[in-house]
Coordinates of C-alpha atoms in Angstrom, one line a residue:
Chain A
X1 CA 126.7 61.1 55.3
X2 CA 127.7 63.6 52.9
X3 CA 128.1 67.5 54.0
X4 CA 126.0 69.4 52.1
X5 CA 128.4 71.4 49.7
X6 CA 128.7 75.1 51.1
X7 CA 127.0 77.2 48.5
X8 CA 128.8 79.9 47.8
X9 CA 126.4 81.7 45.0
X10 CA 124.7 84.2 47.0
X11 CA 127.8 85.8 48.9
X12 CA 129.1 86.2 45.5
X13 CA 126.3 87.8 44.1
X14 CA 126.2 90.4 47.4
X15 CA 130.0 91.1 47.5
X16 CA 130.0 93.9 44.9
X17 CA 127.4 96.1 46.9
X18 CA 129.1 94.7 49.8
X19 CA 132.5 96.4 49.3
X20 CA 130.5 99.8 46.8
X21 CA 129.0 100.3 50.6
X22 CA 132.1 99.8 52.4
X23 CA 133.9 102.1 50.6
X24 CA 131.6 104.9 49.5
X25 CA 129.6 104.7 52.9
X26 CA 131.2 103.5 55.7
X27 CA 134.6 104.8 54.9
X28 CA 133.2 108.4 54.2
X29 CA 131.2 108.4 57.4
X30 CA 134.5 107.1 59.0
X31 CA 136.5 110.3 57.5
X32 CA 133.9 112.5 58.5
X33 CA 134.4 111.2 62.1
X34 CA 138.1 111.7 62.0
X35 CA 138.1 115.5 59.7
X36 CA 135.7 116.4 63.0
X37 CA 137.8 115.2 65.7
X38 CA 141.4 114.6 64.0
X39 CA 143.4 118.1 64.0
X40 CA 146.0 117.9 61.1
X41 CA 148.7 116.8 63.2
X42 CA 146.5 113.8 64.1
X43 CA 145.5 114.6 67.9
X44 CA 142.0 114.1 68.5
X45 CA 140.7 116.8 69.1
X46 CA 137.4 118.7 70.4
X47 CA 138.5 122.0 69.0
X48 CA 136.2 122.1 65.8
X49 CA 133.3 121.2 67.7
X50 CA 133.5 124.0 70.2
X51 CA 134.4 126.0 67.1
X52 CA 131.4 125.1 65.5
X53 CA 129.1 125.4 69.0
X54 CA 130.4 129.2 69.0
X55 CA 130.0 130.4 65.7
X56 CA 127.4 132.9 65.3
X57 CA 125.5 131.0 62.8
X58 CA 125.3 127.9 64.6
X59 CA 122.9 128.9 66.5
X60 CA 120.5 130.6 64.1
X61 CA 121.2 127.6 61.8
X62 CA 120.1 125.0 64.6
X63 CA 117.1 126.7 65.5
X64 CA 116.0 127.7 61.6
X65 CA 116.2 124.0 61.0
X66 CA 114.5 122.8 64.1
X67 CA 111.9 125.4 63.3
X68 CA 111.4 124.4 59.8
X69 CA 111.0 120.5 60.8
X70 CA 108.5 121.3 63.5
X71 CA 106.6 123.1 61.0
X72 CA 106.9 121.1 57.5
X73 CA 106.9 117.3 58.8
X74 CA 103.3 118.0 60.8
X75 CA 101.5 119.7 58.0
X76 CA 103.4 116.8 55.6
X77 CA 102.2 113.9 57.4
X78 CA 98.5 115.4 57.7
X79 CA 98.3 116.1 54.4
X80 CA 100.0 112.5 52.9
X81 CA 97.1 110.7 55.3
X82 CA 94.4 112.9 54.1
X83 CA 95.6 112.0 50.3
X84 CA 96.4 108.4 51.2
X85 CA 93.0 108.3 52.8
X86 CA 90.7 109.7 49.9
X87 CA 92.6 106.7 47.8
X88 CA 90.8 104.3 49.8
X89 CA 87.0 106.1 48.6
X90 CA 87.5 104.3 45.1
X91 CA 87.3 107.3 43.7
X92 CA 86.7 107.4 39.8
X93 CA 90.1 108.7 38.0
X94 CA 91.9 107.5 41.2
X95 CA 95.0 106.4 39.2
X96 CA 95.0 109.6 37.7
X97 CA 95.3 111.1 40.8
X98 CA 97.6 108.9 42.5
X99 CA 99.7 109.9 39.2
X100 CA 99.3 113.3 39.7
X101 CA 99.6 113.2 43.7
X102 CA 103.3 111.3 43.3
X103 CA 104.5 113.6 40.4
X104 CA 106.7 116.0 42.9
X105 CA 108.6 112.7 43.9
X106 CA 111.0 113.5 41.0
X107 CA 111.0 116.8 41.6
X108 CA 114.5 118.4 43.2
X109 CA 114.8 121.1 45.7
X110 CA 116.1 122.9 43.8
X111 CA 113.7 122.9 40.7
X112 CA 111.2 123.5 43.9
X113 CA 113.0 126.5 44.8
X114 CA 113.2 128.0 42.1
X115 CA 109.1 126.9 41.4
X116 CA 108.1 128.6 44.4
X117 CA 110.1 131.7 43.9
X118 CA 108.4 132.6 41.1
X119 CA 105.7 132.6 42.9
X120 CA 106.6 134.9 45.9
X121 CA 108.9 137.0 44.2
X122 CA 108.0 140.5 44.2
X123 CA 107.1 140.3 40.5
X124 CA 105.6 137.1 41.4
X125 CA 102.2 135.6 40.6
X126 CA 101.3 136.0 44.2
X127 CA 101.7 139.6 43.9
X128 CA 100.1 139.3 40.6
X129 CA 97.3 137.4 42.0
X130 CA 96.4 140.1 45.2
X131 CA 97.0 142.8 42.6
X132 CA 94.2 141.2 40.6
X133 CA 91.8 140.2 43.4
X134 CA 92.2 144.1 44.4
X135 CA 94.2 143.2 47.7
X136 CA 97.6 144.9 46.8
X137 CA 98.3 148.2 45.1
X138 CA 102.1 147.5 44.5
X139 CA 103.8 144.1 44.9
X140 CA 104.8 143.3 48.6
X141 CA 108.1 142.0 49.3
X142 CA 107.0 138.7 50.3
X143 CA 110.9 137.3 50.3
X144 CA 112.3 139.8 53.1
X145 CA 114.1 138.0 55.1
X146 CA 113.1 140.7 58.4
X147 CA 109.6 139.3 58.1
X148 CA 108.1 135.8 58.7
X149 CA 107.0 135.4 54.7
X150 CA 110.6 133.5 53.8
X151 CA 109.6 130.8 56.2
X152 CA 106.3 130.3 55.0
X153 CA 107.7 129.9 51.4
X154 CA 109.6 127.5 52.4
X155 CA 107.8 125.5 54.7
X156 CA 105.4 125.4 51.4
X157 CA 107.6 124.7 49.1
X158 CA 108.4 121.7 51.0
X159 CA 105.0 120.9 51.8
X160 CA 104.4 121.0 48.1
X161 CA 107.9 118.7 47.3
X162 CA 107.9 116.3 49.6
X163 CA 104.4 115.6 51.0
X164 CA 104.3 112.8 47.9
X165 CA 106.9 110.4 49.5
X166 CA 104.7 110.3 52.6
X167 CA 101.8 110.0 50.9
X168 CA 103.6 106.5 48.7
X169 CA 104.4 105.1 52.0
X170 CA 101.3 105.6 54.0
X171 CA 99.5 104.3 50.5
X172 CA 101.9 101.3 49.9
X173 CA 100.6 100.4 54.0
X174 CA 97.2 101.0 53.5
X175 CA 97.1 98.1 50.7
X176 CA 98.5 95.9 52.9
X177 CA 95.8 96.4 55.5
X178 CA 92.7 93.7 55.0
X179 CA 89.6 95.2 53.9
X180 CA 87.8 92.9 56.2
X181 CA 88.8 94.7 59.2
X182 CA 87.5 98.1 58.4
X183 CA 84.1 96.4 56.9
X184 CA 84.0 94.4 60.0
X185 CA 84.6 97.6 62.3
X186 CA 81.5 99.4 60.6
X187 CA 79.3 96.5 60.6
X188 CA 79.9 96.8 64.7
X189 CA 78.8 100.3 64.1
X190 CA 81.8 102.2 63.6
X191 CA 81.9 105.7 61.8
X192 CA 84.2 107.0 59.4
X193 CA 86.3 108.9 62.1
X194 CA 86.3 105.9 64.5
X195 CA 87.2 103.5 61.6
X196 CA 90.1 105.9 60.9
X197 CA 91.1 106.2 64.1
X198 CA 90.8 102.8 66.1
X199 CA 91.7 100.5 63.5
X200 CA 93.5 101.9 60.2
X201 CA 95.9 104.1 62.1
X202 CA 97.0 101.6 64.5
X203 CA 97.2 98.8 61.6
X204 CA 99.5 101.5 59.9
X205 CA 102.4 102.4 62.5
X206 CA 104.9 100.7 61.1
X207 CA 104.8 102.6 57.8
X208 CA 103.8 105.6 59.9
X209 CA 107.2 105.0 61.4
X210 CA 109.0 104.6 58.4
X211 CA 107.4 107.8 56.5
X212 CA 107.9 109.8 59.7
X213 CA 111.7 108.9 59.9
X214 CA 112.5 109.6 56.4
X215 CA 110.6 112.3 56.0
X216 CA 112.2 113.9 59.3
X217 CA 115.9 112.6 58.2
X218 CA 115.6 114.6 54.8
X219 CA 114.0 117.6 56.7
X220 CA 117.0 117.4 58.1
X221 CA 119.6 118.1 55.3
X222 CA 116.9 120.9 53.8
X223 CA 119.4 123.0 51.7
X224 CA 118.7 124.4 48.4
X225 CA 115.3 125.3 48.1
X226 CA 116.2 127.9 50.9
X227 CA 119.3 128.9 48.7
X228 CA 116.9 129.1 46.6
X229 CA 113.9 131.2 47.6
X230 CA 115.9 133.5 50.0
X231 CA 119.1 133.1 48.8
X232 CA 121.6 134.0 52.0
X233 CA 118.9 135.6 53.9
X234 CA 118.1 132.4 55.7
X235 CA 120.6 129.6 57.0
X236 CA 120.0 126.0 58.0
X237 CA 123.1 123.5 58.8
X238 CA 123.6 122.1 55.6
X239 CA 124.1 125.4 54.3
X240 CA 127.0 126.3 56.7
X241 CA 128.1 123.2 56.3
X242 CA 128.1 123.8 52.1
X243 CA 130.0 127.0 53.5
X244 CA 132.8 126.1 55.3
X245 CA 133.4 123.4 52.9
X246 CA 132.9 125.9 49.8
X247 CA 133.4 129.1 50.9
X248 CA 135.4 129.2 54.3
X249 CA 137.6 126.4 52.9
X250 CA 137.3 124.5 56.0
X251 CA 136.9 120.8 55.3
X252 CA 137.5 120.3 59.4
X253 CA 134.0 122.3 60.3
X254 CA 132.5 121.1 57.1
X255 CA 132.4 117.7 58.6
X256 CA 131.5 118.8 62.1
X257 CA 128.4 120.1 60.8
X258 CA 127.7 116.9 59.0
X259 CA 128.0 114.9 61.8
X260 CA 126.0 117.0 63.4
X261 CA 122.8 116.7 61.2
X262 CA 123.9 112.8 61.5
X263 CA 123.5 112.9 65.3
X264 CA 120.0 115.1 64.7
X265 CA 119.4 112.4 62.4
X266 CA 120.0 109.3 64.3
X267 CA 118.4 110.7 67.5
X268 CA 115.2 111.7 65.3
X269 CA 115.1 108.2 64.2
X270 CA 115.4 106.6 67.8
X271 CA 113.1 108.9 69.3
X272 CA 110.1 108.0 66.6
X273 CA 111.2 104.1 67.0
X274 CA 110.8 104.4 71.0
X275 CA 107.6 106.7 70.7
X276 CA 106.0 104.5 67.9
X277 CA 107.0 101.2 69.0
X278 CA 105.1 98.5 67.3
X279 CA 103.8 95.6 69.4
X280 CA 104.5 92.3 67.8
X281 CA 100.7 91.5 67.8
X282 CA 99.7 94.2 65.6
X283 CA 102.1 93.7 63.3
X284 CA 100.1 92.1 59.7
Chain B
X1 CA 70.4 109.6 49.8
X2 CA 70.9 113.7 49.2
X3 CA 73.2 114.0 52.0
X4 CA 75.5 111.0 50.8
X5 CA 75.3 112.6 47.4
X6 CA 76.8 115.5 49.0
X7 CA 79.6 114.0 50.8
X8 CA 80.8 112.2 47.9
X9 CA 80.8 115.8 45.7
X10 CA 83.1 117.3 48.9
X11 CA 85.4 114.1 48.7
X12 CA 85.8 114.8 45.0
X13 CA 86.5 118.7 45.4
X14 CA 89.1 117.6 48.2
X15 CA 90.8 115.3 45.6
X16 CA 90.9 117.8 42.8
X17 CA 91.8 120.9 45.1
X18 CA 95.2 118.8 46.3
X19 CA 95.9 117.7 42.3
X20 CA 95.5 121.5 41.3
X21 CA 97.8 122.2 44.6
X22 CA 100.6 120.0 43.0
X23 CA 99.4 120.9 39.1
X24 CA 99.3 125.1 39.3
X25 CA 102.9 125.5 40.6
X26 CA 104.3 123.5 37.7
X27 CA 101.6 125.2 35.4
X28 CA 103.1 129.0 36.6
X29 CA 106.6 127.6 36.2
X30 CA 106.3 126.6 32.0
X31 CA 104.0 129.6 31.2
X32 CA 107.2 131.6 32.9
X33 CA 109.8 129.5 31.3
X34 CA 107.5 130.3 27.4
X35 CA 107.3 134.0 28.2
X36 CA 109.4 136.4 26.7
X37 CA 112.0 138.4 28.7
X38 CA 110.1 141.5 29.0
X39 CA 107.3 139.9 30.1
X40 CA 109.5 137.9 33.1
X41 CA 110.3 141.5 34.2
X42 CA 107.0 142.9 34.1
X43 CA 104.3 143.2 36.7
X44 CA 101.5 142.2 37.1
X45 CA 101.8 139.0 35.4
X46 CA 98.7 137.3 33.9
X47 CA 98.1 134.1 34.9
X48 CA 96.9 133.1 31.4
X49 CA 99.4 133.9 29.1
X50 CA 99.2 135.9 26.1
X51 CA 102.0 135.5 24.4
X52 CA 104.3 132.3 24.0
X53 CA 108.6 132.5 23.1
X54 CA 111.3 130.4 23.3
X55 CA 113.2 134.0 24.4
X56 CA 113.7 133.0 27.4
X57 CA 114.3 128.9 27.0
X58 CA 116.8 129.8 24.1
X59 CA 118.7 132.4 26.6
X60 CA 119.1 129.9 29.1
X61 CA 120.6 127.1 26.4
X62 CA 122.7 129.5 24.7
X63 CA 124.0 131.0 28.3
X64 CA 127.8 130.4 28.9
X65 CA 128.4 126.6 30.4
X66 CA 125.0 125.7 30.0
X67 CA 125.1 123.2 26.7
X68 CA 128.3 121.7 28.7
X69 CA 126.3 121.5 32.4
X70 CA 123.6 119.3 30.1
X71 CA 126.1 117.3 29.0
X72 CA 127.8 116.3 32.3
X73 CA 124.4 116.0 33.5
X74 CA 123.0 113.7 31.1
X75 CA 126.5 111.4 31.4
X76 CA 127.1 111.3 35.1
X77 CA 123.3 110.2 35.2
X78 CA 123.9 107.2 32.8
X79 CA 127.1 106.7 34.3
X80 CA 125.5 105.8 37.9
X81 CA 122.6 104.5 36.3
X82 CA 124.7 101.7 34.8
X83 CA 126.9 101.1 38.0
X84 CA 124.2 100.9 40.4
X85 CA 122.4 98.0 38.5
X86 CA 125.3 96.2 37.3
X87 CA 126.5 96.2 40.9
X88 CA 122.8 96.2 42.7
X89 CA 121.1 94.1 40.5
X90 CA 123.1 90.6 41.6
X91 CA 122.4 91.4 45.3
X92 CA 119.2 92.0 44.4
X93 CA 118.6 88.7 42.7
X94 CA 120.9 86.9 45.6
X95 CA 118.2 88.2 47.8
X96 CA 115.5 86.7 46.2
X97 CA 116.4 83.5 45.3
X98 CA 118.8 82.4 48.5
X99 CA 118.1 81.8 52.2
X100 CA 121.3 81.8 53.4
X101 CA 123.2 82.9 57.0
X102 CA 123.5 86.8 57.0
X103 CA 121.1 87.2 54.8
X104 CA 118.8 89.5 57.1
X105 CA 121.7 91.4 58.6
X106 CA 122.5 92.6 55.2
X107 CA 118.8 93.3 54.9
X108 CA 118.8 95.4 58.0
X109 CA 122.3 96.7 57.0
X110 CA 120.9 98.2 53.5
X111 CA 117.2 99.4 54.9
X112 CA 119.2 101.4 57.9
X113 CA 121.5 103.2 55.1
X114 CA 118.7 105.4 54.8
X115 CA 118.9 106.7 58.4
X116 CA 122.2 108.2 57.1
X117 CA 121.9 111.9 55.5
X118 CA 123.6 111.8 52.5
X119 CA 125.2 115.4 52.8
X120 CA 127.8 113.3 55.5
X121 CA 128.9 111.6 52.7
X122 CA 129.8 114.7 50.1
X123 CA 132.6 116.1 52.6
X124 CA 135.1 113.4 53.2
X125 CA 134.4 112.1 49.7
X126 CA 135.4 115.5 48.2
X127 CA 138.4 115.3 50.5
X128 CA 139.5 111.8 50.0
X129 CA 139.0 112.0 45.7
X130 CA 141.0 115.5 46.1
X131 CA 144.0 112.7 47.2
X132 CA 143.0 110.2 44.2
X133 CA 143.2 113.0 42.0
X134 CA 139.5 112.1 40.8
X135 CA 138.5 115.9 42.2
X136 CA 136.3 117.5 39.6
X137 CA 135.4 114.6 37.7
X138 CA 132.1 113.4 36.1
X139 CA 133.4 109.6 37.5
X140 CA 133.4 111.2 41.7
X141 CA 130.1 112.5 41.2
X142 CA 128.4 109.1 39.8
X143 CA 130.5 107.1 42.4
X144 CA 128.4 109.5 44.9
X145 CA 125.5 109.1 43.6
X146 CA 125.0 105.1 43.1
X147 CA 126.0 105.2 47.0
X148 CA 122.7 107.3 47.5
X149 CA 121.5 105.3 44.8
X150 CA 122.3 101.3 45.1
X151 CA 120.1 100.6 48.6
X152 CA 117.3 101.3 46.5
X153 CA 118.2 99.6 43.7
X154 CA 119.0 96.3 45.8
X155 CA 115.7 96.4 47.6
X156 CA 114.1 96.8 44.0
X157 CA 115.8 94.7 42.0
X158 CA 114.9 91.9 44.8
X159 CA 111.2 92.6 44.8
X160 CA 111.8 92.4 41.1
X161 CA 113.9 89.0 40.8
X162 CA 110.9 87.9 43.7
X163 CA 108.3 88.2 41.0
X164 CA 110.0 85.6 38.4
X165 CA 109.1 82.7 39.5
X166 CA 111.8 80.4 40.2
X167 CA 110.6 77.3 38.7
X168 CA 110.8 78.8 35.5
X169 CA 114.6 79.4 36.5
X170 CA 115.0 75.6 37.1
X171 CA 112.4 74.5 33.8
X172 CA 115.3 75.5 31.7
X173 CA 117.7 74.4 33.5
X174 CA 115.9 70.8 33.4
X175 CA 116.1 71.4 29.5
X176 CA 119.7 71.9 29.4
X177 CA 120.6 75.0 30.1
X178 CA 123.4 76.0 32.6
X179 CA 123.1 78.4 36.0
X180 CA 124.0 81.2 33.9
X181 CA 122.0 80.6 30.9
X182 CA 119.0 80.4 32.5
X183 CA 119.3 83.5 34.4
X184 CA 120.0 85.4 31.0
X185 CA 117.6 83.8 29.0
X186 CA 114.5 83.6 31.2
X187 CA 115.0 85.2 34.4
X188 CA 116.9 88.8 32.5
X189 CA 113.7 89.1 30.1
X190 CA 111.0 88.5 32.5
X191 CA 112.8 91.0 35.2
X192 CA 113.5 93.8 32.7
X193 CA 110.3 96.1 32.8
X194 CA 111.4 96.7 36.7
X195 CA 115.1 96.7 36.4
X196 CA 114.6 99.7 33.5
X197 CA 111.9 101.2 36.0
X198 CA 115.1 101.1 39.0
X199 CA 117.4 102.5 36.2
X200 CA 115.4 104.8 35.7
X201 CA 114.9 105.9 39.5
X202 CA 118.7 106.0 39.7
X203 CA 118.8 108.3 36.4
X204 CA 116.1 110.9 38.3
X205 CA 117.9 111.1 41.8
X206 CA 121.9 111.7 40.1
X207 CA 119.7 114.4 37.6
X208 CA 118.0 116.0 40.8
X209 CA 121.1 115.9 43.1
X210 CA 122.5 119.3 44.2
X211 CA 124.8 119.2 47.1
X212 CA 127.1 116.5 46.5
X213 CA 127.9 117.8 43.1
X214 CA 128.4 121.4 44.0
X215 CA 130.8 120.1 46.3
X216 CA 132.5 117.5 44.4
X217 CA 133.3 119.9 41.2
X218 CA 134.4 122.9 40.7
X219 CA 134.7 123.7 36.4
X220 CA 132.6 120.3 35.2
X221 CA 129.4 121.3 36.8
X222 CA 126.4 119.0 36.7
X223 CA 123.1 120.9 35.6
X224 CA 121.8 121.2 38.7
X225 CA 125.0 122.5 40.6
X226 CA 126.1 125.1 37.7
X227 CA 122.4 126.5 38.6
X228 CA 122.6 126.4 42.2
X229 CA 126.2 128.1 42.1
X230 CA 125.4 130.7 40.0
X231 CA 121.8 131.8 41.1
X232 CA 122.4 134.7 43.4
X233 CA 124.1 136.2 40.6
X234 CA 122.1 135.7 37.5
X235 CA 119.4 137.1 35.7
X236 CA 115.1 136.2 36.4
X237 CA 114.9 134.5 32.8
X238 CA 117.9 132.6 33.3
X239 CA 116.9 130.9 36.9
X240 CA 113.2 130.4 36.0
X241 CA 114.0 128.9 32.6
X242 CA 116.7 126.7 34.7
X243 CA 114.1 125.6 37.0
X244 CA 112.1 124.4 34.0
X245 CA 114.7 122.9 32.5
X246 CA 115.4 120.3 35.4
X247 CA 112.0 119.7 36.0
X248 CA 110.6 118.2 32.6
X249 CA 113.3 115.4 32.4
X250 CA 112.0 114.4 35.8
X251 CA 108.3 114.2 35.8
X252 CA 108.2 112.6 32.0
X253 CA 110.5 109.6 33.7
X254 CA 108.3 109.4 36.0
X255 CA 105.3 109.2 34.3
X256 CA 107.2 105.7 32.4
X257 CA 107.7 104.4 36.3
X258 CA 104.5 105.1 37.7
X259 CA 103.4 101.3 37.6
X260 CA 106.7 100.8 40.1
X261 CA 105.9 103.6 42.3
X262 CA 104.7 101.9 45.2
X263 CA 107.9 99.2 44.9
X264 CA 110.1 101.9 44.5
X265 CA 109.6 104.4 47.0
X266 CA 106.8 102.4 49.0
X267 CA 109.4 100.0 50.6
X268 CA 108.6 100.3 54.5
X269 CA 111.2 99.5 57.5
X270 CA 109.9 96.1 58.3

């Protein structure tokens, strides 16, 4: 008998990405380990961490991100299903609102930022607006950082942003759900809200899963549209960590905070995976 | 009969109150970026407007840096755009066509690179190009950016490569030509439409990125990072015309990709 020969064609063709990952990802995340643990003289070292845990901005960076993920990836998610659902009502013009509903997907934070502080600036067409409806008198600073207003901005610029790349992945799993399963729930008598509910939901975990885990991760690192819209008014933790990379000089801290957003990220990750788990029989 | 007539009209006033949602913002954004200055700075602002200038578009081009931002933009876009499908696109296409040992780990491998935030990546790189004495240069940022970019592009490019049918692949190899030539000559073609498409996703995220350029440069700022950096400190016109500015490149792209949107930014974790 003759050994097959060994074919080599497809390790070729993934060894470039192979080693681009290996060095540009792996390696990087590797440094970041050792700047956060590894004092110069090459001790390990916990030092930057407690440095970090005591900072005065930790804290109020921690708990502005937390806040702002709570808030956003909710009203994200509700919003995406609602849009991903009115796709499914053959709608006429639905490609030109599926256009329309995935434009902000190439929009950047920034751009967003900027977008949605024209709006709530005090010159702003907010202002502009209450002035017209006969609400305000003189503009009202919406973007003071001693009120709540700054964190509604936000949390709407980001609804406004990044709802569309929920909305893609909750569509993209809707497609792959067989019509004869919702026709046959509403032949047994099913409403709308039940049909919703008891079958398209559970059919759509796993790309629930996915949009809620990206979605979340990317919460996450939120950076400049706060820069942005309030400027230094309002920190989250890729801000200090932009700081003390930037500003402070501190490449060490830097990479503390960054591995702290990973460990944020990576426990956010888990914790959907365990509370969303998808039994093997429901899986299409 | 009337009150189904009446639930459909609310389902269509949902649909068009969420496009206006997504539509007015970038509406109020490009009458702001056509208004003159005076009217940037006045108050209250009418919401239709009555006068349109390139004042304010022309200030923000002629502004110090700008012109030179556009350029660095424009070239560490094609630069990443380029590496990420000449090194993407053949793992891609090894995807599609090969069953082979490893294959899913390396699928796994690339979906869970997404679970990684990208802002880990910007530190250490800064510091480790700082010691290759590639530190504020064009090539650091693009290197950054196809590693945001190349998952994507491998997953794509796969689902891409999937779509040619292989027989064709082995048709003209049957008529003589090689491994190679029949990749280039029938596979290439038929795969182009969605290999430009991932080109030009790549293209949109490097144009978009803030963070890792701000950190990675310091004189040869990317558009995006010579506006975040100098924001704070400069004038309405200047930041509103800016905002405009990185905007339209984006959406028009996208409108040329919206037949790949689902394969591009659809792809799920399973």
């Amino acid at each position: 008998m003759r050994w097959k020969r060994f074919n080599w064609e497809p390790y070729l063709l993934l060894l470039p990405s192979t080693l681009y990952l290996i060095l540009f990802f792996a390696w990087p995340m590797f440094q970041a380990f050792r700047l956060a643990f590894q004092a110069d003289d090459g001790h390990l070292t916990l030092a930057y961490m407690q440095r970090m845990f005591n900072d005065v901005m930790f804290s109020k960076a921690l708990r502005n991100t937390v806040l702002l993920i709570t808030a956003i990836v909710p009203i994200q998610f509700i919003l995406a299903l609602i849009m991903a659902l009115l796709m499914m009502e053959r709608l006429r013009g639905s490609d030109i609102l599926v256009y329309i509903y995935s434009i902000p997907l190439a929009i950047s934070d920034l751009a967003a930022g900027i977008i949605w502080f024209s709006i709530f600036t005090e010159r702003g067409y907010l202002n502009s607006l209450l002035h017209g409806l006969g609400i305000l008198g003189k503009p009202f600073l919406f973007l003071n950082y001693q009120t709540n207003w700054p964190f509604v901005a936000i949390v709407l610029a980001e609804v406004w942003r990044a709802t569309s790349i929920v909305f893609v992945i909750l569509v993209a799993g809707l497609q792959s759900i067989p019509r004869d399963y919702i026709e046959a729930a509403q032949i047994l008598g099913a409403n709308w809200f039940q049909r919703v509910w008891r079958v398209i939901l559970p059919l759509l975990r796993p790309s629930i899963q996915t949009a809620l885990i990206l979605r979340t991760i990317l919460a996450v690192q939120v950076f400049a549209v706060v820069r942005a819209l309030v400027g230094r008014g309002m920190t989250v933790l890729a801000n200090e960590a932009y700081l003390w990379y930037s500003e402070y000089r501190s490449p060490h801290l830097a990479a503390t905070y960054a591995m702290f957003i990973l460990t944020i990220s990576l426990a956010t990750a888990f914790i959907y995976l365990r509370a969303l788990r998808v039994k093997e029989e429901i899986r299409l | 009969m009337m009150r189904r007539r009446i639930g459909r009209g609310l389902i269509y006033l949902l649909a068009i109150m969420i496009a206006l949602w997504i539509l007015i913002p970038i509406y109020l954004i490009t009458i702001t970026a056509f208004s003159p200055k005076d009217v940037i700075y006045s108050w209250p602002k009418a919401l239709f407007p009555r006068v349109i200038s390139l004042e304010t578009i022309l200030f923000f081009i002629n502004a110090q840096y700008v012109l030179d931002s556009l350029k660095n933009s424009v070239i560490v876009a094609l630069l990443s755009l380029a590496l990420a499908l000449v090194i993407g696109a053949p793992a891609g296409y090894g995807l599609a066509r090969h069953i082979f040992p490893g294959k899913d780990v390396f699928r796994l491998t690339i979906l869970s690179t997404r679970a990684f935030p990208i802002v880990i990546l910007s530190i250490p790189l800064a510091v480790t190009f700082m010691q290759w004495g590639l530190y504020d240069s064009l090539i650091s940022v693009a290197l950054l950016h196809v590693a945001m970019a190349l998952p994507t592009t491998i997953l794509v490019t796969s689902s891409v490569f999937i779509g040619v049918s292989k027989e064709l692949e082995e048709a003209a190899m049957v008529f003589g030509c090689n491994r190679l030539q029949a990749f280039v000559r029938v596979a290439l073609p038929l795969a182009l439409p969605g290999l430009a498409a991932s080109a030009i996703f790549t293209f949109v995220l490097s144009w978009n990125e803030v963070f890792a350029a701000t950190i990675l440069t310091l004189y040869n700022r990317t558009l995006p990072a010579r506006l975040f950096i100098q924001l704070q400190a400069s004038p309405l016109p200047f930041r509103f015309a800016g905002g405009f500015f990185i905007l339209i490149p984006a959406i028009t792209f996208m409108f040329f990709i919206r037949r790949y949107l689902f394969s591009l930014w659809g792809i799920t974790l399973r």
